[in-house]
mmCIF file of C-alpha atoms and ligand atoms in Angstrom:
data_model
loop_
_atom_site.group_PDB
_atom_site.id
_atom_site.type_symbol
_atom_site.label_atom_id
_atom_site.label_comp_id
_atom_site.label_asym_id
_atom_site.label_seq_id
_atom_site.Cartn_x
_atom_site.Cartn_y
_atom_site.Cartn_z
ATOM 1 C CA MET A 1 -0.002 -0.230 -0.336
ATOM 2 C CA LYS A 2 1.151 3.544 -0.840
ATOM 3 C CA TRP A 3 0.811 5.186 2.259
ATOM 4 C CA THR A 4 2.101 8.795 3.937
ATOM 5 C CA ARG A 5 2.232 9.722 7.621
ATOM 6 C CA LYS A 6 -0.533 11.004 9.058
ATOM 7 C CA THR A 7 -1.537 11.334 12.638
ATOM 8 C CA SER A 8 -5.049 11.304 14.806
ATOM 9 C CA LYS A 9 -5.181 12.186 18.283
ATOM 10 C CA ASN A 10 -7.792 9.335 18.813
ATOM 11 C CA PHE A 11 -4.617 6.690 18.329
ATOM 12 C CA GLU A 12 -2.735 5.745 20.886
ATOM 13 C CA ASP A 13 0.121 3.100 21.267
ATOM 14 C CA ARG A 14 0.550 1.483 23.915
ATOM 15 C CA ARG A 15 3.016 -1.166 22.903
ATOM 16 C CA GLY A 16 6.081 -1.638 25.134
ATOM 17 C CA ARG A 17 4.266 -0.535 28.240
ATOM 18 C CA SER A 18 2.978 -3.116 31.228
ATOM 19 C CA ARG A 19 0.587 -2.066 33.269
ATOM 20 C CA GLY A 20 2.345 -3.272 36.215
ATOM 21 C CA GLY A 21 0.485 -6.977 35.577
ATOM 22 C CA LYS A 22 1.850 -9.672 34.516
ATOM 23 C CA ALA A 23 3.820 -9.566 31.329
ATOM 24 C CA ILE A 24 2.408 -12.655 29.191
ATOM 25 C CA VAL A 25 5.138 -12.993 26.492
ATOM 26 C CA GLY A 26 4.617 -14.763 23.266
ATOM 27 C CA GLY A 27 1.978 -15.102 21.226
ATOM 28 C CA GLY A 28 1.470 -18.774 20.321
ATOM 29 C CA LEU A 29 -1.252 -20.805 20.220
ATOM 30 C CA ILE A 30 -3.184 -18.708 22.577
ATOM 31 C CA GLY A 31 -2.935 -16.180 20.234
ATOM 32 C CA ILE A 32 -4.672 -17.626 16.959
ATOM 33 C CA ILE A 33 -7.074 -19.698 18.846
ATOM 34 C CA ALA A 34 -8.267 -16.717 21.299
ATOM 35 C CA LEU A 35 -8.479 -14.553 18.173
ATOM 36 C CA ALA A 36 -10.709 -17.381 16.896
ATOM 37 C CA LEU A 37 -13.244 -15.717 19.804
ATOM 38 C CA THR A 38 -13.104 -12.343 18.966
ATOM 39 C CA ILE A 39 -12.460 -11.244 15.439
ATOM 40 C CA PHE A 40 -13.805 -14.505 14.173
ATOM 41 C CA GLY A 41 -16.490 -15.042 16.230
ATOM 42 C CA GLY A 42 -17.275 -16.409 19.823
ATOM 43 C CA GLU A 43 -18.167 -19.803 19.667
ATOM 44 C CA THR A 44 -16.359 -21.777 17.215
ATOM 45 C CA GLY A 45 -17.206 -25.094 18.632
ATOM 46 C CA GLN A 46 -16.722 -26.726 22.201
ATOM 47 C CA THR A 47 -13.703 -28.268 21.088
ATOM 48 C CA VAL A 48 -11.909 -24.858 20.455
ATOM 49 C CA GLY A 49 -13.774 -23.667 23.677
ATOM 50 C CA THR A 50 -11.774 -26.608 25.817
ATOM 51 C CA ILE A 51 -8.568 -25.724 24.076
ATOM 52 C CA LEU A 52 -8.485 -22.086 25.191
ATOM 53 C CA ASN A 53 -9.247 -23.004 28.559
ATOM 54 C CA GLN A 54 -6.561 -25.550 28.414
ATOM 55 C CA VAL A 55 -3.962 -23.286 26.820
ATOM 56 C CA ASN A 56 -4.792 -19.977 28.942
ATOM 57 C CA GLN A 57 -4.481 -21.771 32.027
ATOM 58 C CA GLN A 58 -0.944 -23.009 30.843
ATOM 59 C CA SER A 59 -0.376 -19.356 29.756
ATOM 60 C CA GLN A 60 -0.952 -17.916 33.087
ATOM 61 C CA ASN A 61 1.231 -20.937 34.767
ATOM 62 C CA SER A 62 4.181 -19.622 32.740
ATOM 63 C CA SER A 63 3.849 -16.022 32.970
ATOM 64 C CA SER A 64 3.032 -15.994 36.753
ATOM 65 C CA ALA A 65 7.148 -16.002 37.155
ATOM 66 C CA GLN A 66 7.156 -12.817 34.960
ATOM 67 C CA THR A 67 8.054 -9.498 35.940
ATOM 68 C CA THR A 68 6.575 -5.969 34.628
ATOM 69 C CA GLN A 69 8.252 -5.510 31.931
ATOM 70 C CA THR A 70 9.055 -2.445 29.716
ATOM 71 C CA ARG A 71 10.692 -2.418 26.389
ATOM 72 C CA ASN A 72 11.777 0.060 23.533
ATOM 73 C CA LEU A 73 9.885 -0.657 20.419
ATOM 74 C CA SER A 74 12.144 -1.750 17.552
ATOM 75 C CA GLU A 75 12.284 0.589 14.576
ATOM 76 C CA GLN A 76 10.204 -2.118 12.375
ATOM 77 C CA GLU A 77 7.183 -2.108 15.531
ATOM 78 C CA LYS A 78 7.139 1.872 15.309
ATOM 79 C CA LYS A 79 7.074 1.972 11.002
ATOM 80 C CA LEU A 80 4.152 -0.459 11.367
ATOM 81 C CA GLY A 81 2.767 1.238 14.315
ATOM 82 C CA GLN A 82 2.544 4.463 12.129
ATOM 83 C CA PHE A 83 1.313 2.631 9.115
ATOM 84 C CA CYS A 84 -1.775 1.229 11.161
ATOM 85 C CA GLU A 85 -2.003 4.931 12.579
ATOM 86 C CA ALA A 86 -2.246 6.035 8.629
ATOM 87 C CA VAL A 87 -4.864 3.574 7.753
ATOM 88 C CA PHE A 88 -6.876 4.361 10.652
ATOM 89 C CA VAL A 89 -7.222 8.065 9.490
ATOM 90 C CA TYR A 90 -7.806 7.054 5.836
ATOM 91 C CA ASN A 91 -10.941 4.997 7.491
ATOM 92 C CA ASN A 92 -12.082 8.288 9.001
ATOM 93 C CA GLU A 93 -11.213 10.045 5.897
ATOM 94 C CA THR A 94 -13.519 7.874 3.641
ATOM 95 C CA TRP A 95 -16.404 7.316 6.010
ATOM 96 C CA GLU A 96 -16.457 11.219 7.085
ATOM 97 C CA GLN A 97 -17.236 11.615 3.117
ATOM 98 C CA ILE A 98 -19.683 8.859 3.050
ATOM 99 C CA PHE A 99 -21.491 10.152 5.701
ATOM 100 C CA ARG A 100 -21.096 13.658 4.769
ATOM 101 C CA ASN A 101 -23.006 13.024 1.211
ATOM 102 C CA SER A 102 -25.950 11.713 3.080
ATOM 103 C CA ASN A 103 -26.095 14.835 5.456
ATOM 104 C CA SER A 104 -25.138 12.888 8.340
ATOM 105 C CA SER A 105 -21.861 13.199 10.852
ATOM 106 C CA TYR A 106 -19.530 10.451 11.458
ATOM 107 C CA LYS A 107 -18.378 10.227 14.935
ATOM 108 C CA LYS A 108 -14.719 8.934 14.942
ATOM 109 C CA PRO A 109 -13.576 6.122 16.794
ATOM 110 C CA LYS A 110 -10.438 5.766 18.637
ATOM 111 C CA MET A 111 -7.928 3.108 17.872
ATOM 112 C CA VAL A 112 -5.371 1.851 21.017
ATOM 113 C CA LEU A 113 -2.405 -0.967 20.015
ATOM 114 C CA PHE A 114 -1.198 -3.189 23.032
ATOM 115 C CA ASP A 115 0.587 -5.790 23.137
ATOM 116 C CA ASP A 116 0.095 -6.548 27.101
ATOM 117 C CA GLN A 117 -3.186 -6.127 29.005
ATOM 118 C CA VAL A 118 -5.684 -3.933 27.984
ATOM 119 C CA GLN A 119 -8.977 -2.385 30.159
ATOM 120 C CA THR A 120 -11.671 -1.503 27.871
ATOM 121 C CA ALA A 121 -15.132 -0.679 28.622
ATOM 122 C CA CYS A 122 -15.981 -4.153 27.131
ATOM 123 C CA GLY A 123 -13.902 -5.990 30.142
ATOM 124 C CA SER A 124 -10.396 -6.454 30.104
ATOM 125 C CA ALA A 125 -8.272 -8.223 26.991
ATOM 126 C CA SER A 126 -4.762 -9.653 27.068
ATOM 127 C CA ALA A 127 -2.429 -9.682 24.544
ATOM 128 C CA SER A 128 -4.089 -12.839 23.051
ATOM 129 C CA THR A 129 -7.082 -11.669 22.652
ATOM 130 C CA GLY A 130 -6.520 -10.309 19.267
ATOM 131 C CA PRO A 131 -7.700 -7.535 17.415
ATOM 132 C CA PHE A 132 -11.525 -6.607 17.947
ATOM 133 C CA TYR A 133 -14.326 -3.421 18.666
ATOM 134 C CA CYS A 134 -15.568 -2.484 21.936
ATOM 135 C CA PRO A 135 -19.132 -0.665 20.882
ATOM 136 C CA ALA A 136 -19.274 0.495 24.524
ATOM 137 C CA ASP A 137 -16.011 3.199 24.145
ATOM 138 C CA PHE A 138 -16.298 3.334 20.348
ATOM 139 C CA THR A 139 -12.348 2.032 20.495
ATOM 140 C CA VAL A 140 -10.515 -0.402 18.112
ATOM 141 C CA TYR A 141 -8.102 -2.496 19.970
ATOM 142 C CA MET A 142 -5.079 -4.342 18.567
ATOM 143 C CA ASP A 143 -2.390 -6.699 18.677
ATOM 144 C CA LEU A 144 0.048 -6.857 16.098
ATOM 145 C CA ARG A 145 1.290 -9.764 17.009
ATOM 146 C CA PHE A 146 -1.758 -11.378 15.913
ATOM 147 C CA PHE A 147 -0.686 -10.991 11.962
ATOM 148 C CA GLU A 148 2.264 -13.545 12.701
ATOM 149 C CA GLU A 149 -0.007 -16.107 13.656
ATOM 150 C CA LEU A 150 -2.729 -15.836 10.765
ATOM 151 C CA HIS A 151 0.071 -16.043 8.542
ATOM 152 C CA LYS A 152 2.479 -19.058 10.301
ATOM 153 C CA ARG A 153 -0.987 -20.849 11.500
ATOM 154 C CA PHE A 154 -3.625 -20.054 8.843
ATOM 155 C CA GLY A 155 -1.607 -19.318 5.561
ATOM 156 C CA ALA A 156 -2.679 -15.957 5.470
ATOM 157 C CA LYS A 157 -0.113 -13.839 3.187
ATOM 158 C CA ARG A 158 2.468 -11.647 4.715
ATOM 159 C CA GLY A 159 2.046 -7.707 3.950
ATOM 160 C CA ASP A 160 0.621 -4.741 4.837
ATOM 161 C CA PHE A 161 -2.815 -4.641 3.077
ATOM 162 C CA ALA A 162 -3.949 -7.886 5.315
ATOM 163 C CA ILE A 163 -3.481 -5.685 8.404
ATOM 164 C CA ALA A 164 -5.126 -2.556 6.708
ATOM 165 C CA TYR A 165 -8.481 -5.262 5.629
ATOM 166 C CA VAL A 166 -8.767 -5.842 8.986
ATOM 167 C CA ILE A 167 -8.401 -2.334 10.512
ATOM 168 C CA ALA A 168 -11.059 -1.490 8.203
ATOM 169 C CA HIS A 169 -13.163 -4.239 8.932
ATOM 170 C CA GLU A 170 -13.147 -3.199 12.782
ATOM 171 C CA ILE A 171 -13.944 0.742 11.554
ATOM 172 C CA GLY A 172 -16.541 -1.121 9.402
ATOM 173 C CA HIS A 173 -18.000 -2.513 13.060
ATOM 174 C CA HIS A 174 -17.933 0.957 14.156
ATOM 175 C CA VAL A 175 -19.616 1.953 11.259
ATOM 176 C CA GLN A 176 -22.414 -0.329 12.360
ATOM 177 C CA ASN A 177 -22.077 0.839 15.565
ATOM 178 C CA ILE A 178 -22.601 4.503 15.235
ATOM 179 C CA THR A 179 -25.675 3.770 12.174
ATOM 180 C CA GLY A 180 -27.323 1.347 14.545
ATOM 181 C CA ILE A 181 -26.952 -1.781 12.986
ATOM 182 C CA ASN A 182 -25.159 -3.299 16.138
ATOM 183 C CA ARG A 183 -28.502 -2.632 18.137
ATOM 184 C CA LYS A 184 -30.792 -3.572 15.756
ATOM 185 C CA ILE A 185 -28.738 -7.403 15.166
ATOM 186 C CA ALA A 186 -28.642 -7.649 18.937
ATOM 187 C CA GLN A 187 -32.647 -6.845 19.242
ATOM 188 C CA ALA A 188 -33.215 -9.538 16.614
ATOM 189 C CA GLN A 189 -31.091 -12.126 18.658
ATOM 190 C CA ARG A 190 -33.130 -11.866 21.625
ATOM 191 C CA GLY A 191 -35.016 -14.983 22.131
ATOM 192 C CA LYS A 192 -33.964 -16.592 18.704
ATOM 193 C CA SER A 193 -31.983 -20.037 19.343
ATOM 194 C CA LYS A 194 -28.223 -20.370 19.172
ATOM 195 C CA ALA A 195 -28.054 -21.285 15.176
ATOM 196 C CA GLN A 196 -30.256 -18.352 14.448
ATOM 197 C CA ALA A 197 -28.902 -15.929 16.920
ATOM 198 C CA ASN A 198 -25.297 -17.062 15.024
ATOM 199 C CA LYS A 199 -26.606 -16.508 11.530
ATOM 200 C CA LEU A 200 -27.190 -12.749 12.596
ATOM 201 C CA SER A 201 -23.700 -12.572 13.552
ATOM 202 C CA VAL A 202 -22.522 -13.727 10.292
ATOM 203 C CA ALA A 203 -24.734 -10.858 8.526
ATOM 204 C CA GLN A 204 -23.084 -8.388 10.969
ATOM 205 C CA GLU A 205 -19.533 -9.650 10.353
ATOM 206 C CA LEU A 206 -19.806 -10.100 6.497
ATOM 207 C CA GLN A 207 -21.224 -6.504 6.184
ATOM 208 C CA ALA A 208 -18.092 -4.971 8.057
ATOM 209 C CA ASP A 209 -16.060 -7.346 5.654
ATOM 210 C CA PHE A 210 -18.393 -5.406 3.137
ATOM 211 C CA TYR A 211 -17.202 -1.903 4.483
ATOM 212 C CA ALA A 212 -13.850 -3.007 4.421
ATOM 213 C CA GLY A 213 -14.523 -3.629 0.718
ATOM 214 C CA ILE A 214 -16.132 -0.173 0.702
ATOM 215 C CA TRP A 215 -13.315 1.826 1.695
ATOM 216 C CA ALA A 216 -10.477 -0.121 -0.463
ATOM 217 C CA ASN A 217 -12.464 0.800 -3.473
ATOM 218 C CA GLN A 218 -12.290 4.618 -2.395
ATOM 219 C CA ASN A 219 -8.853 4.345 -2.029
ATOM 220 C CA LYS A 220 -7.589 2.742 -4.904
ATOM 221 C CA ASN A 221 -4.902 5.052 -5.627
ATOM 222 C CA LEU A 222 -3.322 3.984 -2.744
ATOM 223 C CA LEU A 223 -3.327 0.282 -4.106
ATOM 224 C CA GLU A 224 -0.366 -1.364 -4.734
ATOM 225 C CA PHE A 225 -0.320 -4.591 -7.510
ATOM 226 C CA GLY A 226 -1.097 -7.449 -4.826
ATOM 227 C CA ASP A 227 -2.638 -5.655 -2.298
ATOM 228 C CA ILE A 228 -6.112 -6.915 -2.734
ATOM 229 C CA GLU A 229 -4.997 -10.696 -2.701
ATOM 230 C CA GLU A 230 -3.236 -10.042 0.605
ATOM 231 C CA ALA A 231 -6.755 -8.796 1.927
ATOM 232 C CA ILE A 232 -8.456 -11.762 0.507
ATOM 233 C CA SER A 233 -5.933 -14.271 1.486
ATOM 234 C CA ALA A 234 -6.918 -12.816 5.362
ATOM 235 C CA ALA A 235 -10.239 -13.095 4.759
ATOM 236 C CA LYS A 236 -10.216 -16.488 3.669
ATOM 237 C CA ALA A 237 -8.051 -17.518 6.434
ATOM 238 C CA VAL A 238 -10.247 -15.925 9.036
ATOM 239 C CA GLY A 239 -13.470 -18.067 7.498
ATOM 240 C CA ASP A 240 -15.399 -20.173 10.236
ATOM 241 C CA ASP A 241 -14.928 -23.104 8.201
ATOM 242 C CA ALA A 242 -11.040 -22.458 7.191
ATOM 243 C CA ILE A 243 -10.636 -21.922 11.442
ATOM 244 C CA GLN A 244 -12.839 -25.155 12.534
ATOM 245 C CA LYS A 245 -11.251 -27.175 10.368
ATOM 246 C CA ARG A 246 -7.629 -26.375 11.171
ATOM 247 C CA THR A 247 -8.609 -26.602 14.768
ATOM 248 C CA ALA A 248 -11.505 -29.145 15.671
ATOM 249 C CA GLY A 249 -11.194 -30.743 12.299
ATOM 250 C CA TYR A 250 -15.030 -30.813 11.131
ATOM 251 C CA VAL A 251 -17.112 -28.016 10.301
ATOM 252 C CA ARG A 252 -20.317 -27.169 12.019
ATOM 253 C CA PRO A 253 -21.902 -24.353 9.889
ATOM 254 C CA GLU A 254 -24.854 -23.724 12.728
ATOM 255 C CA SER A 255 -21.865 -22.686 15.155
ATOM 256 C CA PHE A 256 -20.602 -19.961 12.305
ATOM 257 C CA THR A 257 -20.489 -16.117 13.635
ATOM 258 C CA HIS A 258 -18.059 -14.915 11.119
ATOM 259 C CA GLY A 259 -18.790 -16.490 7.784
ATOM 260 C CA THR A 260 -17.110 -18.691 5.682
ATOM 261 C CA SER A 261 -13.994 -18.365 3.500
ATOM 262 C CA LYS A 262 -15.990 -17.720 0.671
ATOM 263 C CA GLN A 263 -18.313 -15.647 1.739
ATOM 264 C CA ARG A 264 -15.829 -13.234 3.504
ATOM 265 C CA LYS A 265 -13.979 -12.949 0.220
ATOM 266 C CA GLU A 266 -17.608 -12.564 -1.492
ATOM 267 C CA TRP A 267 -18.290 -9.303 0.515
ATOM 268 C CA PHE A 268 -15.246 -7.944 0.467
ATOM 269 C CA LEU A 269 -14.973 -8.337 -2.715
ATOM 270 C CA LYS A 270 -18.562 -6.918 -3.245
ATOM 271 C CA GLY A 271 -17.470 -3.733 -1.850
ATOM 272 C CA TYR A 272 -13.839 -3.377 -3.322
ATOM 273 C CA GLN A 273 -15.620 -3.667 -7.258
ATOM 274 C CA THR A 274 -18.936 -1.656 -6.513
ATOM 275 C CA GLY A 275 -18.519 0.732 -4.168
ATOM 276 C CA ASN A 276 -22.195 0.604 -4.068
ATOM 277 C CA LEU A 277 -23.375 0.634 -0.310
ATOM 278 C CA SER A 278 -26.951 -0.194 -1.063
ATOM 279 C CA LEU A 279 -25.500 -3.860 -1.699
ATOM 280 C CA GLY A 280 -24.222 -4.051 1.413
ATOM 281 C CA ALA A 281 -27.506 -3.465 3.365
ATOM 282 C CA ILE A 282 -28.144 -6.075 6.285
ATOM 283 C CA GLU A 283 -31.405 -7.816 5.214
ATOM 284 C CA LYS A 284 -29.290 -8.404 1.566
ATOM 285 C CA ILE A 285 -26.556 -9.926 3.659
ATOM 286 C CA TYR A 286 -28.736 -11.981 5.828
ATOM 287 C CA SER A 287 -30.698 -13.588 2.767
ATOM 288 C CA SER A 288 -27.773 -14.444 0.787
ATOM 289 C CA ILE A 289 -26.559 -16.979 3.780
ATOM 290 C CA PRO A 290 -27.580 -20.151 1.920
ATOM 291 C CA TYR A 291 -28.622 -22.288 5.487
HETATM 292 ZN ZN1 ZN B 1 -15.595 -8.632 12.717
#
C-alpha cells in the first residue's frame, strides 16, 4: 500500500508499556485461538473452547513468574504502528466523506495498539485477544502479533494490506455501531435459538467485510499490485470453516458466527468492486446466507 505518515489524536500506541500486571510473553497458540473468539467469533465449537481454556491456563502458569517489563519498540515495530495509524486515518477520511454525502455526521472511533493487557469498556483483554472493536467505548483494539499467527498457522499472505483489511473491518463495526446496526442485530438475536442468533452474527460480520471493501474501493489510489490478494488471503484465513477445520477437524455451519472463507472473500470483493453501499444492506446479506 502506498501510504504517507498521518496522525490522529484518537490513536494511541501502548505497545511496550506494561501496566504493572504480569507480562504475558509470546503469541503462540493462544494468539490464534483466542483470536478465533473475537475477530472470528465467540463460539467456534466446544473443542475450541476447551483448547482455549487449557492453553489459557498454561499461559497463566508460565507467566506468573514473569516480572513487569517495559521495552523499547524496534524501528520495524514503530514503522508498523505508523502504518496502522495512517490506515486508521484513511478509514476515517473515507467514512467522514460517505456520511457527509448523506448529510449525516461521522463520529470518529479511537484506536489502541497494545501488546500486554488492556482495560476496555467491554472488559479486560490480554495480548492473546487479538483485534476487536468495543462498541461501548468506540475503540478498536489491536495486538499486532496476531498477523504473524495468521500467516504461520492459517496461511494468510504476509503484507501490509492484510493488516489494512483487518483495521478496515474493525472500523466497519464502528460504522455499524453509529448507524444502529449493532443494536438492530442484538435486538433481532433476543429470544432466538443459538443457530439463528449465530446467523445474524454472520450477517453482521460479512457487512463489516463489505465495508472494508467499500473503503478499499474509495482508496484505489493507495493500492499496489498484490494488495487486494493480501486482503482476500486474510479474509479467507479467518473464515469459520477454515478455522474449524484447522482447530476442530470438522465443520458445523450452525455454529458459524463470522462466515465462511468464501463468503468473507465475496462480501469484501463486492464492496471493493462496486463501491455501492446499498448492495451491502444487512437484510440483503442475511438473505444471501444459504442455510
Ligand atoms: Zn468482526
